[in-house]
CSV table of C-alpha atoms in Angstrom, one decimal:
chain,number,residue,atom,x,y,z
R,1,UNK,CA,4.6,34.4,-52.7
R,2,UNK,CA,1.2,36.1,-53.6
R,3,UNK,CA,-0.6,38.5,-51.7
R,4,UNK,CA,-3.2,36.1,-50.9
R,5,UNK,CA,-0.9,33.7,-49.4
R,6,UNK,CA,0.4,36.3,-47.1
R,7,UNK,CA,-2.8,37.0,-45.7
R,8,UNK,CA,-4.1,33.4,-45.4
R,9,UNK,CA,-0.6,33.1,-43.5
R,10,UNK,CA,-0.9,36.4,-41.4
R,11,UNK,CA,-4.8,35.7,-40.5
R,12,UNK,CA,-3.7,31.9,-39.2
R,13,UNK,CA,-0.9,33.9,-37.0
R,14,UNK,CA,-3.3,35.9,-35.6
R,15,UNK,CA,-5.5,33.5,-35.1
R,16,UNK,CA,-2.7,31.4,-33.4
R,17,UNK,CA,-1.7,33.9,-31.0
R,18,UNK,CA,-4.8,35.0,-29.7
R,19,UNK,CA,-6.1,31.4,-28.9
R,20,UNK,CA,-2.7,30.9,-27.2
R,21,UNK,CA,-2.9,33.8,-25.7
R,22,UNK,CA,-6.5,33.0,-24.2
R,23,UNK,CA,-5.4,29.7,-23.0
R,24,UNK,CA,-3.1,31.3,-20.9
R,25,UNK,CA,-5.5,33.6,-19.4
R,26,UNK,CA,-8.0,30.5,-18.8
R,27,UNK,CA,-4.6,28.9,-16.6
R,28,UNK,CA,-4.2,32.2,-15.0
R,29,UNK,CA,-7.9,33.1,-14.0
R,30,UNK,CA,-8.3,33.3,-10.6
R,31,UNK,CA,-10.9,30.5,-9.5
R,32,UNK,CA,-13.1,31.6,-7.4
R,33,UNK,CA,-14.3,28.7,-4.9
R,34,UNK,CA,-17.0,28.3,-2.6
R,35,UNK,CA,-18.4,25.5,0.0
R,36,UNK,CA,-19.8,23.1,-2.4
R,37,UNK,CA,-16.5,23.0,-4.7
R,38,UNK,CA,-14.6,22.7,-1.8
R,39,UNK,CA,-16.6,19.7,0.1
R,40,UNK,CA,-16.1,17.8,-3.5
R,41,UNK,CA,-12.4,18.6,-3.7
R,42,UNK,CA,-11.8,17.1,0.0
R,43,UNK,CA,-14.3,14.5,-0.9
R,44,UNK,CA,-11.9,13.5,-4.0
R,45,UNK,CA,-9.1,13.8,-1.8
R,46,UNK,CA,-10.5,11.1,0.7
R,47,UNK,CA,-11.3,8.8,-2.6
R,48,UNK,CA,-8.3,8.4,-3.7
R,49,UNK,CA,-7.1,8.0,-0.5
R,50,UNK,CA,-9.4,5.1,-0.1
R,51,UNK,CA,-8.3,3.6,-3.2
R,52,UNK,CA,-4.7,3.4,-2.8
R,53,UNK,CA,-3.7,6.7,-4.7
R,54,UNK,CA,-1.6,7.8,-1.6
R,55,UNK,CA,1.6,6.9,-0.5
R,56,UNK,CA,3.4,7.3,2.2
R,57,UNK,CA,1.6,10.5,3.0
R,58,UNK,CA,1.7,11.7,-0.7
R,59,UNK,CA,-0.9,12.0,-3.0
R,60,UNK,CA,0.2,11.2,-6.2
R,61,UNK,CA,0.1,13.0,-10.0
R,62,UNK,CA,-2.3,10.3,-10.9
R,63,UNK,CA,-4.9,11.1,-7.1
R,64,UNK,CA,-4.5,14.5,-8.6
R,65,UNK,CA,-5.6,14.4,-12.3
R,66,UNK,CA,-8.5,11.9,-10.8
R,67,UNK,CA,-9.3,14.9,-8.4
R,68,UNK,CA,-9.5,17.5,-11.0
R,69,UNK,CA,-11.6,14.9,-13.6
R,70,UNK,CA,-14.1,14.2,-10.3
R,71,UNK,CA,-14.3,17.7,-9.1
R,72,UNK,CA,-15.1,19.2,-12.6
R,73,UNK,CA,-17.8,16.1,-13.2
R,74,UNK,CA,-19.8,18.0,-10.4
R,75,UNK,CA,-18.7,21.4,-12.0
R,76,UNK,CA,-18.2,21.6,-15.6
R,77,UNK,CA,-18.7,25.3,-16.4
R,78,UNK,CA,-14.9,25.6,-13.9
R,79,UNK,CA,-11.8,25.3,-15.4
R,80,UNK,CA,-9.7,23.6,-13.0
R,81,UNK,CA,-6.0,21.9,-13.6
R,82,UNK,CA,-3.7,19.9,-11.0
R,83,UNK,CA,-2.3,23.3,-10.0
R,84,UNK,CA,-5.8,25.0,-8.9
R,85,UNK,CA,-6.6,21.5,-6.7
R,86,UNK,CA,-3.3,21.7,-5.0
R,87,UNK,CA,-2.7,25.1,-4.4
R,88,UNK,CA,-6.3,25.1,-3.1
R,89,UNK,CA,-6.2,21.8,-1.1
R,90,UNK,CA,-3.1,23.3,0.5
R,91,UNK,CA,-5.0,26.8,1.4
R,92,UNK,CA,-7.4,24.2,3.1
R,93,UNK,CA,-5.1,22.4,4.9
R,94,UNK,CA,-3.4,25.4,6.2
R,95,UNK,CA,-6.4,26.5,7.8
R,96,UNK,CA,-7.8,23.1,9.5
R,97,UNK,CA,-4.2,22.5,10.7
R,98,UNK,CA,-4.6,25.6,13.0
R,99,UNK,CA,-8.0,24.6,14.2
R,100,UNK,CA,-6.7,21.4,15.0
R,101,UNK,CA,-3.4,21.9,16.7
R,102,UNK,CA,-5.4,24.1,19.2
R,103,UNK,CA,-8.7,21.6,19.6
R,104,UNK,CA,-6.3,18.4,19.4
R,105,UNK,CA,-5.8,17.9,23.3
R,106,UNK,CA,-8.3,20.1,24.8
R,107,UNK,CA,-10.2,18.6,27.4
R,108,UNK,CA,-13.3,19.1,28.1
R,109,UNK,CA,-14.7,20.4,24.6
R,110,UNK,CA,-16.5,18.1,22.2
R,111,UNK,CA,-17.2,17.4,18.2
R,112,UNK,CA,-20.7,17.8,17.2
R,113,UNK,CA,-20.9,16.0,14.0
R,114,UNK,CA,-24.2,16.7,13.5
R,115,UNK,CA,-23.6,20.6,14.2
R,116,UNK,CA,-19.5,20.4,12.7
R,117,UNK,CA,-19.1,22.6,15.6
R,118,UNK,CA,-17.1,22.1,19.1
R,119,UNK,CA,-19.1,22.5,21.4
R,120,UNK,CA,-18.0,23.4,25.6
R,121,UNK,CA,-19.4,24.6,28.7
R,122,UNK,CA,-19.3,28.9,28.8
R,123,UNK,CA,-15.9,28.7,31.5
R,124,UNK,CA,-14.2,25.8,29.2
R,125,UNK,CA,-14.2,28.7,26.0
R,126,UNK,CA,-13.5,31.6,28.0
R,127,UNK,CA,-10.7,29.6,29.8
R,128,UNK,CA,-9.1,28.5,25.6
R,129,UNK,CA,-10.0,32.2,24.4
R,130,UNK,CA,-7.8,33.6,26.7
R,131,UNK,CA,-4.9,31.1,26.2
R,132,UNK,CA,-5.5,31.2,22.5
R,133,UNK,CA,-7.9,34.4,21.0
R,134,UNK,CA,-8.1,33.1,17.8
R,135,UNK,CA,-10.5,30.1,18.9
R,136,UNK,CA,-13.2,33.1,19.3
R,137,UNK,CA,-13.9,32.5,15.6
R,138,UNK,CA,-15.0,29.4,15.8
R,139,UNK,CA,-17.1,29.4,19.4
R,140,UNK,CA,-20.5,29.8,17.2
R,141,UNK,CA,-18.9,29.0,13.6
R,142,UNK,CA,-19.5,25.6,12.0
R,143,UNK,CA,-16.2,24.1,10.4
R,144,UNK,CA,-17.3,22.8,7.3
R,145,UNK,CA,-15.7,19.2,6.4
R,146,UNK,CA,-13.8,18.5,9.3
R,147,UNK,CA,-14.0,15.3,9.9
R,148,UNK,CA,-12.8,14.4,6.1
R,149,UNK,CA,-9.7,17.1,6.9
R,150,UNK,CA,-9.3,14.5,9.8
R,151,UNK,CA,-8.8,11.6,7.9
R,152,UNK,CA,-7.1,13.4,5.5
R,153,UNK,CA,-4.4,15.4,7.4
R,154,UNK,CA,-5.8,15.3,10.9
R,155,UNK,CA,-5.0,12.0,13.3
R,156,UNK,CA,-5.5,8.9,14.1
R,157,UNK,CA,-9.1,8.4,15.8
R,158,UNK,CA,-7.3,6.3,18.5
R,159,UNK,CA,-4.0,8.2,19.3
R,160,UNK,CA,-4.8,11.7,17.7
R,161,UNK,CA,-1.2,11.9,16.6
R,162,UNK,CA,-0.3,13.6,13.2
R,163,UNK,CA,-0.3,11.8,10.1
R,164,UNK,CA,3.1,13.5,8.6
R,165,UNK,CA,5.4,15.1,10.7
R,166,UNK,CA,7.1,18.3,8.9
R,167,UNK,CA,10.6,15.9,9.0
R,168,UNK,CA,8.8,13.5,7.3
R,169,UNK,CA,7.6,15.6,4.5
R,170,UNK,CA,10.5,17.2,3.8
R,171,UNK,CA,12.2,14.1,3.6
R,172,UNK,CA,9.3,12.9,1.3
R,173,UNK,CA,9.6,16.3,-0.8
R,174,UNK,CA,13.2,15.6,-1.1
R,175,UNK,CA,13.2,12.0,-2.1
R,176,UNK,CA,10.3,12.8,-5.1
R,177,UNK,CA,12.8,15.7,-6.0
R,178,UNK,CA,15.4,13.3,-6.7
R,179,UNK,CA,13.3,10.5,-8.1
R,180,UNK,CA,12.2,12.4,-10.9
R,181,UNK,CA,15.3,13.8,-11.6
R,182,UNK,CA,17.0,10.7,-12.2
R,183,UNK,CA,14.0,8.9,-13.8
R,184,UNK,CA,14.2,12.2,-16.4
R,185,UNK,CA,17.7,11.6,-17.1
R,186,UNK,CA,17.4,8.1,-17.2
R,187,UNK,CA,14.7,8.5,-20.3
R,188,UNK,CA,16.3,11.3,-22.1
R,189,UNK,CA,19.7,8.8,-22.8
R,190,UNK,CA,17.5,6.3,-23.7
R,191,UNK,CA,15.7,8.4,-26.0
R,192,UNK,CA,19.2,9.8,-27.2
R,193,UNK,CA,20.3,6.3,-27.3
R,194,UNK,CA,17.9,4.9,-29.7
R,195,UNK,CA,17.6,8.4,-31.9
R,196,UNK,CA,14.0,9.1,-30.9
R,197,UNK,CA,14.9,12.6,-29.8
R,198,UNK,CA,18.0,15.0,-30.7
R,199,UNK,CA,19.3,17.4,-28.1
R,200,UNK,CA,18.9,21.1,-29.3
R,201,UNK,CA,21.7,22.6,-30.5
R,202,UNK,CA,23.8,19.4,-31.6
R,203,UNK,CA,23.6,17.9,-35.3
R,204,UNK,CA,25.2,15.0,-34.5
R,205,UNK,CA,24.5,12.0,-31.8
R,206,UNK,CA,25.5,12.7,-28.1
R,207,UNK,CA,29.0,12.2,-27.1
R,208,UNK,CA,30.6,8.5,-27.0
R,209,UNK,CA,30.4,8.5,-22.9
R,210,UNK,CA,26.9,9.3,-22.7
R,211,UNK,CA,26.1,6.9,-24.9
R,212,UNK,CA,28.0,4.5,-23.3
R,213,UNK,CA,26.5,5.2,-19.7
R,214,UNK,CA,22.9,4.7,-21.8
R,215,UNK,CA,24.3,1.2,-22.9
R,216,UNK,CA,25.5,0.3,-19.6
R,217,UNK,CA,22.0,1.0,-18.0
R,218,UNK,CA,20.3,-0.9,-20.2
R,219,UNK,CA,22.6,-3.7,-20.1
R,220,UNK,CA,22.7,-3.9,-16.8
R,221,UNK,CA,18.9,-3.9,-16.5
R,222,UNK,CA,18.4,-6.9,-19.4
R,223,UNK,CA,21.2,-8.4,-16.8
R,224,UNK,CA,19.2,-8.5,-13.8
R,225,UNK,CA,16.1,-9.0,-16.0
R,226,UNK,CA,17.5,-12.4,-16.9
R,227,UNK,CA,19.2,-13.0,-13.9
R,228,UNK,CA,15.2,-12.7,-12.1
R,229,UNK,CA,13.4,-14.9,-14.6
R,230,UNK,CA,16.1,-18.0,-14.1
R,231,UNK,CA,15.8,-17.4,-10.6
R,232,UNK,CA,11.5,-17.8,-11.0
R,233,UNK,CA,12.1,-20.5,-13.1
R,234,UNK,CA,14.4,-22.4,-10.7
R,235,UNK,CA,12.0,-21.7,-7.6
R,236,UNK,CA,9.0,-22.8,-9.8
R,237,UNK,CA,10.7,-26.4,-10.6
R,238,UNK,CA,11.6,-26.7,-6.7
R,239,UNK,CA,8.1,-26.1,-5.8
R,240,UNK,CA,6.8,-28.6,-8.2
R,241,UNK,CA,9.3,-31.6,-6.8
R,242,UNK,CA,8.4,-30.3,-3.5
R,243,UNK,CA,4.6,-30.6,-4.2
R,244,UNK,CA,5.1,-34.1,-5.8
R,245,UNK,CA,7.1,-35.5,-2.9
R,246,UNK,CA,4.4,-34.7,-0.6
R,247,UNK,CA,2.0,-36.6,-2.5
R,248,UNK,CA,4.3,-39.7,-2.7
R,249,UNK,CA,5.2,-40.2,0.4
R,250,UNK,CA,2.6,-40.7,2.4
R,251,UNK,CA,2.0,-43.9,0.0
R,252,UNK,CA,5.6,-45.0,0.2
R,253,UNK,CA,5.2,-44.9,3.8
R,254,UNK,CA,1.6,-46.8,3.7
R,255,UNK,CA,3.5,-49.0,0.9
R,256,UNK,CA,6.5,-49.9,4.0
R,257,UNK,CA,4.4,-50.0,6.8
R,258,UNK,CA,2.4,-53.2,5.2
R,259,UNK,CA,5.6,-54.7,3.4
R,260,UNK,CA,7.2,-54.6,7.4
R,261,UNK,CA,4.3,-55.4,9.1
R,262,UNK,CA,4.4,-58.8,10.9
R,263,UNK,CA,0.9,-58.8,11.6
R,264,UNK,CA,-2.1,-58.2,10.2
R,265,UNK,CA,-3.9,-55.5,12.0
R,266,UNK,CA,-6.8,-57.6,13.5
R,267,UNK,CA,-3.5,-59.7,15.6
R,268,UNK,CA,-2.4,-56.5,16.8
R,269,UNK,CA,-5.6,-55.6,17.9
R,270,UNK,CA,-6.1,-59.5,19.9
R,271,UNK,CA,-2.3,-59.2,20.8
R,272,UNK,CA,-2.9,-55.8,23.0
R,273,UNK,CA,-6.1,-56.8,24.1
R,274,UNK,CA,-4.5,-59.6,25.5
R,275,UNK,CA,-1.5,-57.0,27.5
R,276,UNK,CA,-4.8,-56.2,29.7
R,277,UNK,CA,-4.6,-52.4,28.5
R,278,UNK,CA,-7.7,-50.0,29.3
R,279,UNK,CA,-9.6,-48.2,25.9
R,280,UNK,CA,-7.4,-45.2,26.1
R,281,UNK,CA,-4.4,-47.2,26.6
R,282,UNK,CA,-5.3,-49.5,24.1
R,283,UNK,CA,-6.4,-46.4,21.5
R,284,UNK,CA,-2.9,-45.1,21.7
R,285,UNK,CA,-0.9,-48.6,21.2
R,286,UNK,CA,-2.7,-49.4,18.3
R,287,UNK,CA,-2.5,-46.7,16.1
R,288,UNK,CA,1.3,-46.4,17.2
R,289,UNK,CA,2.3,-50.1,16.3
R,290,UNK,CA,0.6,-49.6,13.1
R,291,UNK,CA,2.5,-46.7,12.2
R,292,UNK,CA,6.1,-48.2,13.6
R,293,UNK,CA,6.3,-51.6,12.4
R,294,UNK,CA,10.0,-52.0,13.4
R,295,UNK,CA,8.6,-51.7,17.3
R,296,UNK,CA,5.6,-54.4,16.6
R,297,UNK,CA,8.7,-56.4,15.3
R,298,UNK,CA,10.3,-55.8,19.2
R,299,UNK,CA,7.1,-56.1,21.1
R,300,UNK,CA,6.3,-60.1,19.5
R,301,UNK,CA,10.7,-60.7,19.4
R,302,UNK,CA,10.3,-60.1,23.0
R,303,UNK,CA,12.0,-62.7,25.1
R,304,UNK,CA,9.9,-62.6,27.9
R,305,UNK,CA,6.8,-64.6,28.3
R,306,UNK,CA,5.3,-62.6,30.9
R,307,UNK,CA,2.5,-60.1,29.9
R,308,UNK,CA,3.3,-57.2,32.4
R,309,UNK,CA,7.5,-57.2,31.1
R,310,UNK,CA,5.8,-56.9,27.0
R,311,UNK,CA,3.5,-54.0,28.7
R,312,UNK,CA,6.2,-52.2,30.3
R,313,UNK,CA,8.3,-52.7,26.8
R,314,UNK,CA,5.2,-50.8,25.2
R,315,UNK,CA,4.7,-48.2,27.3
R,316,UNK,CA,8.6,-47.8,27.2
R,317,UNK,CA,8.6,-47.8,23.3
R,318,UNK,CA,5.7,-45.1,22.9
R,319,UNK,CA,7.1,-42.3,25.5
């Protein structure tokens, strides 16, 4: 190799290393915040929330690299990551959730939104400063943001009950824990599987049972796959006979009522006219011998002559 060489070589190196070495120190800067960057993180925070990017009290790794793309919109001259908006969002929370827990269920002291101060009669504060001295802070002091920290972290407006209970987000912490553990094992056999990646260390393909657990998965997952679609496809042809039969019968029904019919409608009409009912009466005995034939066929097969027995029949017939 020529001299030349080794110095294009050994300036690239350098090169290398010191722009690696500077991203580092860019991830590692301390960030220096103040009240503007932090009313656009919270702001963030409550957008996502809005839009769905929260579950179950989580924000998730998508809310947060929208956060740090909104956030550094309004600031482009900071260098923030997903890190720098957590471990900051976390510092914030930390600090409203002591003004809060005291404030919570204190009566007689009120929110000025206009002021984002509580405000209280001189005896209320003096009576909470002596149960709880580090209120003093915040007897004259504004709290910046609060009522976003509210519907972030804070309560309910109705019940002003917690929005995560510490149970509840350890047993959130745990379950993500073990999600993405198993969702990173799951993709690294079927990477290994299929020869997109080669563990380090090993020449050859992993051992026979791990790549028959890999198979299995994936079997079973076509399996269930299949087993889902013939199930859609089943329900979909149900619900298309089910839809057709609605529209048909109603005329089948129209189609029996006239084939059964002994009468034409206009007899019917004379014939209970002539049982001496009133309109309502009347109303109700039409529209029900049209729509039961087979008891128009008992009213006129009635063996009685007299006109109060067929009315009795009638009413008898439509209870």
């Amino acid at each position: 190799m020529s001299i030349f060489s080794l110095l294009v070589i050994s300036n690239f190196l350098c090169s290398f290393t010191m722009t690696n070495q500077q991203g580092k120190a860019n991830r590692n800067e301390p960030l220096i915040w103040n009240q503007a960057m932090d009313r656009a993180l919270i702001n963030a925070f409550v957008h996502q929330q809005d839009i769905g990017n929260r579950v179950n009290g989580s924000f998730t790794s998508k809310a947060h690299e929208n956060v740090v793309n909104e956030v550094s919109e309004k600031f482009p001259d900071v260098k923030l990551d997903k890190e720098k908006v957590k471990n900051r969002i976390k510092y914030i929370k930390k600090g409203f959730a002591a003004c809060y827990d005291v404030f919570k269920n204190i009566s007689g002291i009120t929110w000025k939104e206009d002021l984002s101060m509580w405000q209280a009669a001189p005896d209320v504060w003096d009576d909470l400063i002596k149960k709880h001295p580090q209120v003093a802070a915040w007897r004259n002091k504004p709290i910046p943001n609060y009522n976003s920290l509210c519907l972030l972290y804070g309560f309910d407006r109705a019940t002003l009950e917690e929005a995560e209970t510490a149970r509840e987000m350890r047993e959130r912490i745990r379950g993500e824990q073990e999600e993405t553990r198993a969702n990173t094992i799951e993709e690294i056999d079927h990477m290994v599987l299929n020869d997109e990646i080669r563990l380090e260390g090993y020449d050859t393909p992993p051992n026979a049972e791990g790549r028959k657990r890999a198979k299995r998965k994936i079997a079973l997952v076509e399996e269930v796959t299949s087993v889902k679609k013939s199930f859609q496809i089943a329900a979909d042809a149900i619900a298309k006979v089910a839809a057709e039969m609605v529209k048909i019968q109603p005329a089948t029904d129209m189609v029996k009522s006239q084939e059964k019919s002994p009468v034409s409608k206009t007899e019917i009409w004379k014939l209970l006219e002539e049982l001496k009912l009133n309109a309502v009466e009347l109303h109700k005995a039409y529209i029900f011998l049209i729509k039961n034939p087979e008891m128009l066929d008992g009213i006129l097969s009635c063996p009685s002559s007299e006109l109060s027995e067929r009315r009795n029949l009638l009413f008898e017939m439509m209870k």
